Amino acid sequence: MSVPRGAVHAKWIVGKVIGTKMQKTAKVRVTRLVLDPYLLKFFNKRKTYFAHDPLQQCVVGDIVLLKALPERRSKHVKHELAEIVFKVGNVIDPITGKRCAGTRFLENLSDSENLTEADTTYLSEKLQELQVSSTDK
Amino acid sequence: MPMKGRFPIRRTLQYLSQGDIIFKSSVKVMTVNYNTAGELSEGARKFVFFNIPQIQYKNPWVQIMLFRNMTPSPFLRFYLDSGEQVLVDVEDKTNKEITEHIKKILGKSKETLEKEEKERKKLSHPGTFGPKKYHLRECMCEIEGQVPCPAIVPLPKEMRGKYKTAMKNEA
């Protein structure tokens, strides 16, 4: 029975790095939602995977995406680091592309520094129109 | 005696099986980033509270991860088998809109589901008899119009082997 890719069932996994003490290997904790048969509620079940990280660029606390290797690298290492999804301390919001911490942005969102002359005159005209309409009322 | 919890209906098999999002086989991981406070995340919070159990029940092999208060804007991210990532912005959307959107982009269509259902039906023949797990009926006595089960209603004398052999020996 030939397995074309992945000596393991999980091809792509997302997990949190919990240890980097090994050389070029990251210990990653992966949580899956498992249904409790009596309560019928989903709980997180954790499992640790070892991932090959050749550049040793993972820090404890990163959220990483792992890809299954075509064959096992060693007794326990069956995955490799595909990409770091969220770097700890340097989370980038994928929708805006800016750095953020928790629920607030670290960078200034407005692009008022890059406005041209035409833009500023247009905006000031619009503002004047708004002021006129408010005084009418 | 009522069930415990805020919306305990979420913990019933009937509610879980009512989920209609079945992901395509290429979807491997689903990540939900949402915030615990704020109006814009309200739809995402409702989605996580009501719809995630249904989705996980119907797709037991998809890894679902929830991240709270990591970014200001709520979003969903899907990791497909080809390495492709699908980013879905759910800011200011109700949970119904989110489920409709996901179903449209990454869910199996009704035709595919019906085809799979047909394939599964083809494997088993409905006309055979056997254990309830694999067949529809166990014995001929279950069908209306046939001879009822002798365990419940004794067979008439003429059908019993004892009587038949007695008649043969007599003749």
JSON list of N, CA and C in Angstrom, two decimals, chain A residues 5 9 11-16 29-35 38-42 44 63 65 83 85-86 91-96 100-105, chain B residues 10-13 16 28-29 31 33 35 52-54 56-57 61 63-67 69-75 77 79-83 85 87-89:
[
{"chain": "A", "resi": 5, "resn": "ARG", "atom": "N", "xyz": [1.65, 10.93, -0.23]},
{"chain": "A", "resi": 5, "resn": "ARG", "atom": "CA", "xyz": [2.26, 11.97, 0.58]},
{"chain": "A", "resi": 5, "resn": "ARG", "atom": "C", "xyz": [1.74, 11.87, 2.00]},
{"chain": "A", "resi": 9, "resn": "HIS", "atom": "N", "xyz": [-1.79, 10.98, 9.21]},
{"chain": "A", "resi": 9, "resn": "HIS", "atom": "CA", "xyz": [-3.14, 11.34, 8.79]},
{"chain": "A", "resi": 9, "resn": "HIS", "atom": "C", "xyz": [-3.31, 12.84, 8.62]},
{"chain": "A", "resi": 11, "resn": "LYS", "atom": "N", "xyz": [-2.51, 16.33, 7.45]},
{"chain": "A", "resi": 11, "resn": "LYS", "atom": "CA", "xyz": [-1.65, 16.94, 6.45]},
{"chain": "A", "resi": 11, "resn": "LYS", "atom": "C", "xyz": [-1.28, 18.37, 6.82]},
{"chain": "A", "resi": 12, "resn": "TRP", "atom": "N", "xyz": [-2.25, 19.13, 7.24]},
{"chain": "A", "resi": 12, "resn": "TRP", "atom": "CA", "xyz": [-2.00, 20.52, 7.62]},
{"chain": "A", "resi": 12, "resn": "TRP", "atom": "C", "xyz": [-2.56, 20.72, 9.02]},
{"chain": "A", "resi": 13, "resn": "ILE", "atom": "N", "xyz": [-1.74, 21.32, 9.90]},
{"chain": "A", "resi": 13, "resn": "ILE", "atom": "CA", "xyz": [-2.19, 21.53, 11.29]},
{"chain": "A", "resi": 13, "resn": "ILE", "atom": "C", "xyz": [-1.83, 22.95, 11.69]},
{"chain": "A", "resi": 14, "resn": "VAL", "atom": "N", "xyz": [-2.63, 23.53, 12.56]},
{"chain": "A", "resi": 14, "resn": "VAL", "atom": "CA", "xyz": [-2.30, 24.82, 13.15]},
{"chain": "A", "resi": 14, "resn": "VAL", "atom": "C", "xyz": [-2.16, 24.60, 14.65]},
{"chain": "A", "resi": 15, "resn": "GLY", "atom": "N", "xyz": [-1.06, 25.09, 15.21]},
{"chain": "A", "resi": 15, "resn": "GLY", "atom": "CA", "xyz": [-0.86, 24.89, 16.64]},
{"chain": "A", "resi": 15, "resn": "GLY", "atom": "C", "xyz": [-0.02, 25.99, 17.25]},
{"chain": "A", "resi": 16, "resn": "LYS", "atom": "N", "xyz": [0.20, 25.88, 18.54]},
{"chain": "A", "resi": 16, "resn": "LYS", "atom": "CA", "xyz": [0.97, 26.88, 19.28]},
{"chain": "A", "resi": 16, "resn": "LYS", "atom": "C", "xyz": [2.29, 26.27, 19.72]},
{"chain": "A", "resi": 29, "resn": "ARG", "atom": "N", "xyz": [1.81, 22.42, 20.20]},
{"chain": "A", "resi": 29, "resn": "ARG", "atom": "CA", "xyz": [0.61, 21.86, 20.80]},
{"chain": "A", "resi": 29, "resn": "ARG", "atom": "C", "xyz": [-0.57, 22.18, 19.89]},
{"chain": "A", "resi": 30, "resn": "VAL", "atom": "N", "xyz": [-1.30, 21.14, 19.52]},
{"chain": "A", "resi": 30, "resn": "VAL", "atom": "CA", "xyz": [-2.43, 21.29, 18.60]},
{"chain": "A", "resi": 30, "resn": "VAL", "atom": "C", "xyz": [-3.70, 20.94, 19.37]},
{"chain": "A", "resi": 31, "resn": "THR", "atom": "N", "xyz": [-4.73, 21.81, 19.27]},
{"chain": "A", "resi": 31, "resn": "THR", "atom": "CA", "xyz": [-5.99, 21.50, 19.96]},
{"chain": "A", "resi": 31, "resn": "THR", "atom": "C", "xyz": [-7.06, 21.23, 18.93]},
{"chain": "A", "resi": 32, "resn": "ARG", "atom": "N", "xyz": [-7.84, 20.18, 19.22]},
{"chain": "A", "resi": 32, "resn": "ARG", "atom": "CA", "xyz": [-8.96, 19.86, 18.35]},
{"chain": "A", "resi": 32, "resn": "ARG", "atom": "C", "xyz": [-10.21, 19.83, 19.21]},
{"chain": "A", "resi": 33, "resn": "LEU", "atom": "N", "xyz": [-11.38, 20.11, 18.63]},
{"chain": "A", "resi": 33, "resn": "LEU", "atom": "CA", "xyz": [-12.63, 20.06, 19.39]},
{"chain": "A", "resi": 33, "resn": "LEU", "atom": "C", "xyz": [-13.16, 18.64, 19.32]},
{"chain": "A", "resi": 34, "resn": "VAL", "atom": "N", "xyz": [-13.35, 18.04, 20.50]},
{"chain": "A", "resi": 34, "resn": "VAL", "atom": "CA", "xyz": [-13.84, 16.67, 20.58]},
{"chain": "A", "resi": 34, "resn": "VAL", "atom": "C", "xyz": [-15.16, 16.67, 21.34]},
{"chain": "A", "resi": 35, "resn": "LEU", "atom": "N", "xyz": [-16.14, 15.92, 20.82]},
{"chain": "A", "resi": 35, "resn": "LEU", "atom": "CA", "xyz": [-17.47, 15.90, 21.44]},
{"chain": "A", "resi": 35, "resn": "LEU", "atom": "C", "xyz": [-17.50, 14.94, 22.61]},
{"chain": "A", "resi": 38, "resn": "TYR", "atom": "N", "xyz": [-21.50, 12.19, 26.59]},
{"chain": "A", "resi": 38, "resn": "TYR", "atom": "CA", "xyz": [-22.64, 12.34, 27.51]},
{"chain": "A", "resi": 38, "resn": "TYR", "atom": "C", "xyz": [-23.15, 13.77, 27.54]},
{"chain": "A", "resi": 39, "resn": "LEU", "atom": "N", "xyz": [-22.22, 14.73, 27.68]},
{"chain": "A", "resi": 39, "resn": "LEU", "atom": "CA", "xyz": [-22.65, 16.13, 27.76]},
{"chain": "A", "resi": 39, "resn": "LEU", "atom": "C", "xyz": [-23.01, 16.71, 26.40]},
{"chain": "A", "resi": 40, "resn": "LEU", "atom": "N", "xyz": [-22.54, 16.08, 25.33]},
{"chain": "A", "resi": 40, "resn": "LEU", "atom": "CA", "xyz": [-22.75, 16.59, 23.96]},
{"chain": "A", "resi": 40, "resn": "LEU", "atom": "C", "xyz": [-22.23, 18.00, 23.82]},
{"chain": "A", "resi": 41, "resn": "LYS", "atom": "N", "xyz": [-21.07, 18.25, 24.39]},
{"chain": "A", "resi": 41, "resn": "LYS", "atom": "CA", "xyz": [-20.44, 19.56, 24.29]},
{"chain": "A", "resi": 41, "resn": "LYS", "atom": "C", "xyz": [-19.03, 19.33, 23.75]},
{"chain": "A", "resi": 42, "resn": "PHE", "atom": "N", "xyz": [-18.50, 20.32, 23.03]},
{"chain": "A", "resi": 42, "resn": "PHE", "atom": "CA", "xyz": [-17.17, 20.17, 22.46]},
{"chain": "A", "resi": 42, "resn": "PHE", "atom": "C", "xyz": [-16.13, 20.73, 23.41]},
{"chain": "A", "resi": 44, "resn": "ASN", "atom": "N", "xyz": [-11.72, 21.14, 24.08]},
{"chain": "A", "resi": 44, "resn": "ASN", "atom": "CA", "xyz": [-10.43, 21.12, 23.40]},
{"chain": "A", "resi": 44, "resn": "ASN", "atom": "C", "xyz": [-9.63, 19.93, 23.88]},
{"chain": "A", "resi": 63, "resn": "ILE", "atom": "N", "xyz": [1.93, 31.12, 16.90]},
{"chain": "A", "resi": 63, "resn": "ILE", "atom": "CA", "xyz": [0.92, 30.25, 16.29]},
{"chain": "A", "resi": 63, "resn": "ILE", "atom": "C", "xyz": [1.46, 29.88, 14.92]},
{"chain": "A", "resi": 65, "resn": "LEU", "atom": "N", "xyz": [1.69, 27.14, 11.34]},
{"chain": "A", "resi": 65, "resn": "LEU", "atom": "CA", "xyz": [1.02, 26.20, 10.45]},
{"chain": "A", "resi": 65, "resn": "LEU", "atom": "C", "xyz": [2.04, 25.13, 10.08]},
{"chain": "A", "resi": 83, "resn": "GLU", "atom": "N", "xyz": [4.44, 27.92, 7.84]},
{"chain": "A", "resi": 83, "resn": "GLU", "atom": "CA", "xyz": [4.54, 29.37, 8.02]},
{"chain": "A", "resi": 83, "resn": "GLU", "atom": "C", "xyz": [4.14, 29.71, 9.46]},
{"chain": "A", "resi": 85, "resn": "VAL", "atom": "N", "xyz": [1.87, 31.84, 11.56]},
{"chain": "A", "resi": 85, "resn": "VAL", "atom": "CA", "xyz": [0.63, 32.57, 11.32]},
{"chain": "A", "resi": 85, "resn": "VAL", "atom": "C", "xyz": [0.62, 33.86, 12.13]},
{"chain": "A", "resi": 86, "resn": "PHE", "atom": "N", "xyz": [0.85, 33.73, 13.45]},
{"chain": "A", "resi": 86, "resn": "PHE", "atom": "CA", "xyz": [0.91, 34.92, 14.31]},
{"chain": "A", "resi": 86, "resn": "PHE", "atom": "C", "xyz": [2.19, 34.82, 15.13]},
{"chain": "A", "resi": 91, "resn": "VAL", "atom": "N", "xyz": [1.84, 40.59, 16.27]},
{"chain": "A", "resi": 91, "resn": "VAL", "atom": "CA", "xyz": [0.67, 40.08, 15.53]},
{"chain": "A", "resi": 91, "resn": "VAL", "atom": "C", "xyz": [0.29, 41.09, 14.46]},
{"chain": "A", "resi": 92, "resn": "ILE", "atom": "N", "xyz": [0.14, 40.58, 13.22]},
{"chain": "A", "resi": 92, "resn": "ILE", "atom": "CA", "xyz": [-0.27, 41.46, 12.11]},
{"chain": "A", "resi": 92, "resn": "ILE", "atom": "C", "xyz": [-1.68, 41.09, 11.71]},
{"chain": "A", "resi": 93, "resn": "ASP", "atom": "N", "xyz": [-2.56, 42.08, 11.72]},
{"chain": "A", "resi": 93, "resn": "ASP", "atom": "CA", "xyz": [-3.94, 41.87, 11.33]},
{"chain": "A", "resi": 93, "resn": "ASP", "atom": "C", "xyz": [-4.01, 41.60, 9.83]},
{"chain": "A", "resi": 94, "resn": "PRO", "atom": "N", "xyz": [-4.46, 40.43, 9.40]},
{"chain": "A", "resi": 94, "resn": "PRO", "atom": "CA", "xyz": [-4.39, 40.13, 7.96]},
{"chain": "A", "resi": 94, "resn": "PRO", "atom": "C", "xyz": [-5.29, 40.98, 7.09]},
{"chain": "A", "resi": 95, "resn": "ILE", "atom": "N", "xyz": [-6.31, 41.60, 7.70]},
{"chain": "A", "resi": 95, "resn": "ILE", "atom": "CA", "xyz": [-7.24, 42.37, 6.87]},
{"chain": "A", "resi": 95, "resn": "ILE", "atom": "C", "xyz": [-6.66, 43.74, 6.56]},
{"chain": "A", "resi": 96, "resn": "THR", "atom": "N", "xyz": [-6.05, 44.40, 7.52]},
{"chain": "A", "resi": 96, "resn": "THR", "atom": "CA", "xyz": [-5.47, 45.72, 7.25]},
{"chain": "A", "resi": 96, "resn": "THR", "atom": "C", "xyz": [-3.98, 45.62, 6.96]},
{"chain": "A", "resi": 100, "resn": "CYS", "atom": "N", "xyz": [-0.83, 44.94, 15.44]},
{"chain": "A", "resi": 100, "resn": "CYS", "atom": "CA", "xyz": [-1.85, 45.19, 16.44]},
{"chain": "A", "resi": 100, "resn": "CYS", "atom": "C", "xyz": [-1.51, 44.42, 17.70]},
{"chain": "A", "resi": 101, "resn": "ALA", "atom": "N", "xyz": [-2.12, 44.82, 18.81]},
{"chain": "A", "resi": 101, "resn": "ALA", "atom": "CA", "xyz": [-1.93, 44.13, 20.09]},
{"chain": "A", "resi": 101, "resn": "ALA", "atom": "C", "xyz": [-3.29, 44.05, 20.75]},
{"chain": "A", "resi": 102, "resn": "GLY", "atom": "N", "xyz": [-3.81, 42.85, 20.89]},
{"chain": "A", "resi": 102, "resn": "GLY", "atom": "CA", "xyz": [-5.14, 42.72, 21.48]},
{"chain": "A", "resi": 102, "resn": "GLY", "atom": "C", "xyz": [-6.17, 43.30, 20.55]},
{"chain": "A", "resi": 103, "resn": "THR", "atom": "N", "xyz": [-7.02, 44.18, 21.06]},
{"chain": "A", "resi": 103, "resn": "THR", "atom": "CA", "xyz": [-8.07, 44.74, 20.21]},
{"chain": "A", "resi": 103, "resn": "THR", "atom": "C", "xyz": [-7.75, 46.15, 19.75]},
{"chain": "A", "resi": 104, "resn": "ARG", "atom": "N", "xyz": [-6.49, 46.56, 19.81]},
{"chain": "A", "resi": 104, "resn": "ARG", "atom": "CA", "xyz": [-6.19, 47.90, 19.31]},
{"chain": "A", "resi": 104, "resn": "ARG", "atom": "C", "xyz": [-4.98, 47.83, 18.38]},
{"chain": "A", "resi": 105, "resn": "PHE", "atom": "N", "xyz": [-4.94, 48.77, 17.47]},
{"chain": "A", "resi": 105, "resn": "PHE", "atom": "CA", "xyz": [-3.84, 48.82, 16.52]},
{"chain": "A", "resi": 105, "resn": "PHE", "atom": "C", "xyz": [-2.66, 49.54, 17.15]},
{"chain": "B", "resi": 10, "resn": "ARG", "atom": "N", "xyz": [-28.26, 23.69, 22.20]},
{"chain": "B", "resi": 10, "resn": "ARG", "atom": "CA", "xyz": [-27.05, 23.47, 21.40]},
{"chain": "B", "resi": 10, "resn": "ARG", "atom": "C", "xyz": [-26.44, 22.12, 21.67]},
{"chain": "B", "resi": 11, "resn": "ARG", "atom": "N", "xyz": [-26.80, 21.54, 22.80]},
{"chain": "B", "resi": 11, "resn": "ARG", "atom": "CA", "xyz": [-26.19, 20.27, 23.19]},
{"chain": "B", "resi": 11, "resn": "ARG", "atom": "C", "xyz": [-27.11, 19.10, 22.91]},
{"chain": "B", "resi": 12, "resn": "THR", "atom": "N", "xyz": [-27.96, 19.21, 21.92]},
{"chain": "B", "resi": 12, "resn": "THR", "atom": "CA", "xyz": [-28.83, 18.08, 21.56]},
{"chain": "B", "resi": 12, "resn": "THR", "atom": "C", "xyz": [-28.38, 17.56, 20.19]},
{"chain": "B", "resi": 13, "resn": "LEU", "atom": "N", "xyz": [-28.53, 16.23, 20.02]},
{"chain": "B", "resi": 13, "resn": "LEU", "atom": "CA", "xyz": [-28.11, 15.62, 18.76]},
{"chain": "B", "resi": 13, "resn": "LEU", "atom": "C", "xyz": [-28.94, 16.15, 17.59]},
{"chain": "B", "resi": 16, "resn": "LEU", "atom": "N", "xyz": [-27.46, 19.43, 16.57]},
{"chain": "B", "resi": 16, "resn": "LEU", "atom": "CA", "xyz": [-26.15, 19.27, 15.93]},
{"chain": "B", "resi": 16, "resn": "LEU", "atom": "C", "xyz": [-26.28, 18.71, 14.53]},
{"chain": "B", "resi": 28, "resn": "LYS", "atom": "N", "xyz": [-8.88, 21.69, 5.45]},
{"chain": "B", "resi": 28, "resn": "LYS", "atom": "CA", "xyz": [-8.27, 20.92, 6.54]},
{"chain": "B", "resi": 28, "resn": "LYS", "atom": "C", "xyz": [-8.37, 21.62, 7.88]},
{"chain": "B", "resi": 29, "resn": "VAL", "atom": "N", "xyz": [-8.16, 22.94, 7.90]},
{"chain": "B", "resi": 29, "resn": "VAL", "atom": "CA", "xyz": [-8.15, 23.69, 9.16]},
{"chain": "B", "resi": 29, "resn": "VAL", "atom": "C", "xyz": [-9.03, 24.92, 9.02]},
{"chain": "B", "resi": 31, "resn": "THR", "atom": "N", "xyz": [-9.85, 28.48, 11.18]},
{"chain": "B", "resi": 31, "resn": "THR", "atom": "CA", "xyz": [-9.43, 29.32, 12.31]},
{"chain": "B", "resi": 31, "resn": "THR", "atom": "C", "xyz": [-10.38, 30.49, 12.42]},
{"chain": "B", "resi": 33, "resn": "ASN", "atom": "N", "xyz": [-10.94, 34.05, 14.40]},
{"chain": "B", "resi": 33, "resn": "ASN", "atom": "CA", "xyz": [-10.44, 35.11, 15.28]},
{"chain": "B", "resi": 33, "resn": "ASN", "atom": "C", "xyz": [-11.59, 36.04, 15.57]},
{"chain": "B", "resi": 35, "resn": "ASN", "atom": "N", "xyz": [-13.49, 38.81, 18.83]},
{"chain": "B", "resi": 35, "resn": "ASN", "atom": "CA", "xyz": [-13.30, 39.56, 20.06]},
{"chain": "B", "resi": 35, "resn": "ASN", "atom": "C", "xyz": [-14.46, 39.34, 21.01]},
{"chain": "B", "resi": 52, "resn": "ILE", "atom": "N", "xyz": [-20.61, 26.85, 15.42]},
{"chain": "B", "resi": 52, "resn": "ILE", "atom": "CA", "xyz": [-19.38, 26.02, 15.40]},
{"chain": "B", "resi": 52, "resn": "ILE", "atom": "C", "xyz": [-19.66, 24.58, 15.83]},
{"chain": "B", "resi": 53, "resn": "PRO", "atom": "N", "xyz": [-20.48, 24.31, 16.89]},
{"chain": "B", "resi": 53, "resn": "PRO", "atom": "CA", "xyz": [-20.75, 22.90, 17.22]},
{"chain": "B", "resi": 53, "resn": "PRO", "atom": "C", "xyz": [-21.38, 22.14, 16.06]},
{"chain": "B", "resi": 54, "resn": "GLN", "atom": "N", "xyz": [-22.28, 22.80, 15.33]},
{"chain": "B", "resi": 54, "resn": "GLN", "atom": "CA", "xyz": [-22.90, 22.12, 14.20]},
{"chain": "B", "resi": 54, "resn": "GLN", "atom": "C", "xyz": [-21.88, 21.78, 13.13]},
{"chain": "B", "resi": 56, "resn": "GLN", "atom": "N", "xyz": [-18.59, 21.41, 13.45]},
{"chain": "B", "resi": 56, "resn": "GLN", "atom": "CA", "xyz": [-17.63, 20.39, 13.89]},
{"chain": "B", "resi": 56, "resn": "GLN", "atom": "C", "xyz": [-18.28, 19.02, 13.92]},
{"chain": "B", "resi": 57, "resn": "TYR", "atom": "N", "xyz": [-19.58, 18.97, 14.23]},
{"chain": "B", "resi": 57, "resn": "TYR", "atom": "CA", "xyz": [-20.27, 17.69, 14.27]},
{"chain": "B", "resi": 57, "resn": "TYR", "atom": "C", "xyz": [-20.34, 17.07, 12.88]},
{"chain": "B", "resi": 61, "resn": "TRP", "atom": "N", "xyz": [-13.28, 15.76, 10.84]},
{"chain": "B", "resi": 61, "resn": "TRP", "atom": "CA", "xyz": [-11.87, 15.71, 10.53]},
{"chain": "B", "resi": 61, "resn": "TRP", "atom": "C", "xyz": [-11.28, 17.07, 10.20]},
{"chain": "B", "resi": 63, "resn": "GLN", "atom": "N", "xyz": [-9.88, 20.54, 11.59]},
{"chain": "B", "resi": 63, "resn": "GLN", "atom": "CA", "xyz": [-9.42, 21.11, 12.86]},
{"chain": "B", "resi": 63, "resn": "GLN", "atom": "C", "xyz": [-9.96, 22.52, 12.97]},
{"chain": "B", "resi": 64, "resn": "ILE", "atom": "N", "xyz": [-10.66, 22.83, 14.05]},
{"chain": "B", "resi": 64, "resn": "ILE", "atom": "CA", "xyz": [-11.22, 24.17, 14.25]},
{"chain": "B", "resi": 64, "resn": "ILE", "atom": "C", "xyz": [-10.50, 24.80, 15.44]},
{"chain": "B", "resi": 65, "resn": "MET", "atom": "N", "xyz": [-9.93, 25.98, 15.24]},
{"chain": "B", "resi": 65, "resn": "MET", "atom": "CA", "xyz": [-9.24, 26.68, 16.34]},
{"chain": "B", "resi": 65, "resn": "MET", "atom": "C", "xyz": [-9.88, 28.03, 16.53]},
{"chain": "B", "resi": 66, "resn": "LEU", "atom": "N", "xyz": [-10.06, 28.42, 17.79]},
{"chain": "B", "resi": 66, "resn": "LEU", "atom": "CA", "xyz": [-10.68, 29.70, 18.09]},
{"chain": "B", "resi": 66, "resn": "LEU", "atom": "C", "xyz": [-9.64, 30.60, 18.77]},
{"chain": "B", "resi": 67, "resn": "PHE", "atom": "N", "xyz": [-9.50, 31.82, 18.30]},
{"chain": "B", "resi": 67, "resn": "PHE", "atom": "CA", "xyz": [-8.58, 32.77, 18.90]},
{"chain": "B", "resi": 67, "resn": "PHE", "atom": "C", "xyz": [-9.37, 33.99, 19.35]},
{"chain": "B", "resi": 69, "resn": "ASN", "atom": "N", "xyz": [-9.54, 37.87, 20.96]},
{"chain": "B", "resi": 69, "resn": "ASN", "atom": "CA", "xyz": [-8.88, 39.16, 21.28]},
{"chain": "B", "resi": 69, "resn": "ASN", "atom": "C", "xyz": [-7.43, 39.21, 20.84]},
{"chain": "B", "resi": 70, "resn": "MET", "atom": "N", "xyz": [-7.16, 38.69, 19.63]},
{"chain": "B", "resi": 70, "resn": "MET", "atom": "CA", "xyz": [-5.80, 38.80, 19.12]},
{"chain": "B", "resi": 70, "resn": "MET", "atom": "C", "xyz": [-5.66, 39.96, 18.16]},
{"chain": "B", "resi": 71, "resn": "THR", "atom": "N", "xyz": [-6.69, 40.20, 17.36]},
{"chain": "B", "resi": 71, "resn": "THR", "atom": "CA", "xyz": [-6.66, 41.31, 16.41]},
{"chain": "B", "resi": 71, "resn": "THR", "atom": "C", "xyz": [-7.93, 42.13, 16.58]},
{"chain": "B", "resi": 72, "resn": "PRO", "atom": "N", "xyz": [-7.89, 43.41, 16.18]},
{"chain": "B", "resi": 72, "resn": "PRO", "atom": "CA", "xyz": [-9.10, 44.23, 16.36]},
{"chain": "B", "resi": 72, "resn": "PRO", "atom": "C", "xyz": [-10.25, 43.81, 15.46]},
{"chain": "B", "resi": 73, "resn": "SER", "atom": "N", "xyz": [-9.95, 43.23, 14.30]},
{"chain": "B", "resi": 73, "resn": "SER", "atom": "CA", "xyz": [-11.05, 42.89, 13.39]},
{"chain": "B", "resi": 73, "resn": "SER", "atom": "C", "xyz": [-11.28, 41.39, 13.42]},
{"chain": "B", "resi": 74, "resn": "PRO", "atom": "N", "xyz": [-12.55, 40.96, 13.43]},
{"chain": "B", "resi": 74, "resn": "PRO", "atom": "CA", "xyz": [-12.83, 39.53, 13.42]},
{"chain": "B", "resi": 74, "resn": "PRO", "atom": "C", "xyz": [-12.77, 38.96, 12.01]},
{"chain": "B", "resi": 75, "resn": "PHE", "atom": "N", "xyz": [-12.23, 37.73, 11.89]},
{"chain": "B", "resi": 75, "resn": "PHE", "atom": "CA", "xyz": [-12.17, 37.09, 10.58]},
{"chain": "B", "resi": 75, "resn": "PHE", "atom": "C", "xyz": [-12.09, 35.58, 10.74]},
{"chain": "B", "resi": 77, "resn": "ARG", "atom": "N", "xyz": [-10.41, 32.07, 8.79]},
{"chain": "B", "resi": 77, "resn": "ARG", "atom": "CA", "xyz": [-9.37, 31.69, 7.85]},
{"chain": "B", "resi": 77, "resn": "ARG", "atom": "C", "xyz": [-9.42, 30.20, 7.64]},
{"chain": "B", "resi": 79, "resn": "TYR", "atom": "N", "xyz": [-7.61, 26.83, 5.78]},
{"chain": "B", "resi": 79, "resn": "TYR", "atom": "CA", "xyz": [-6.38, 26.33, 5.19]},
{"chain": "B", "resi": 79, "resn": "TYR", "atom": "C", "xyz": [-6.73, 25.09, 4.38]},
{"chain": "B", "resi": 80, "resn": "LEU", "atom": "N", "xyz": [-6.51, 25.19, 3.07]},
{"chain": "B", "resi": 80, "resn": "LEU", "atom": "CA", "xyz": [-6.89, 24.08, 2.19]},
{"chain": "B", "resi": 80, "resn": "LEU", "atom": "C", "xyz": [-5.71, 23.15, 1.97]},
{"chain": "B", "resi": 81, "resn": "ASP", "atom": "N", "xyz": [-6.02, 21.99, 1.37]},
{"chain": "B", "resi": 81, "resn": "ASP", "atom": "CA", "xyz": [-4.99, 20.97, 1.18]},
{"chain": "B", "resi": 81, "resn": "ASP", "atom": "C", "xyz": [-3.92, 21.42, 0.21]},
{"chain": "B", "resi": 82, "resn": "SER", "atom": "N", "xyz": [-4.27, 22.31, -0.72]},
{"chain": "B", "resi": 82, "resn": "SER", "atom": "CA", "xyz": [-3.31, 22.74, -1.73]},
{"chain": "B", "resi": 82, "resn": "SER", "atom": "C", "xyz": [-2.36, 23.79, -1.19]},
{"chain": "B", "resi": 83, "resn": "GLY", "atom": "N", "xyz": [-2.50, 24.18, 0.11]},
{"chain": "B", "resi": 83, "resn": "GLY", "atom": "CA", "xyz": [-1.66, 25.24, 0.63]},
{"chain": "B", "resi": 83, "resn": "GLY", "atom": "C", "xyz": [-2.32, 26.60, 0.53]},
{"chain": "B", "resi": 85, "resn": "GLN", "atom": "N", "xyz": [-4.91, 29.60, 1.25]},
{"chain": "B", "resi": 85, "resn": "GLN", "atom": "CA", "xyz": [-5.59, 30.09, 2.44]},
{"chain": "B", "resi": 85, "resn": "GLN", "atom": "C", "xyz": [-6.72, 31.00, 2.02]},
{"chain": "B", "resi": 87, "resn": "LEU", "atom": "N", "xyz": [-9.30, 33.84, 3.33]},
{"chain": "B", "resi": 87, "resn": "LEU", "atom": "CA", "xyz": [-9.56, 34.77, 4.43]},
{"chain": "B", "resi": 87, "resn": "LEU", "atom": "C", "xyz": [-10.97, 35.32, 4.26]},
{"chain": "B", "resi": 88, "resn": "VAL", "atom": "N", "xyz": [-11.79, 35.25, 5.32]},
{"chain": "B", "resi": 88, "resn": "VAL", "atom": "CA", "xyz": [-13.16, 35.75, 5.26]},
{"chain": "B", "resi": 88, "resn": "VAL", "atom": "C", "xyz": [-13.33, 36.81, 6.34]},
{"chain": "B", "resi": 89, "resn": "ASP", "atom": "N", "xyz": [-13.61, 38.02, 5.96]},
{"chain": "B", "resi": 89, "resn": "ASP", "atom": "CA", "xyz": [-13.81, 39.10, 6.90]},
{"chain": "B", "resi": 89, "resn": "ASP", "atom": "C", "xyz": [-15.25, 39.04, 7.39]}
]
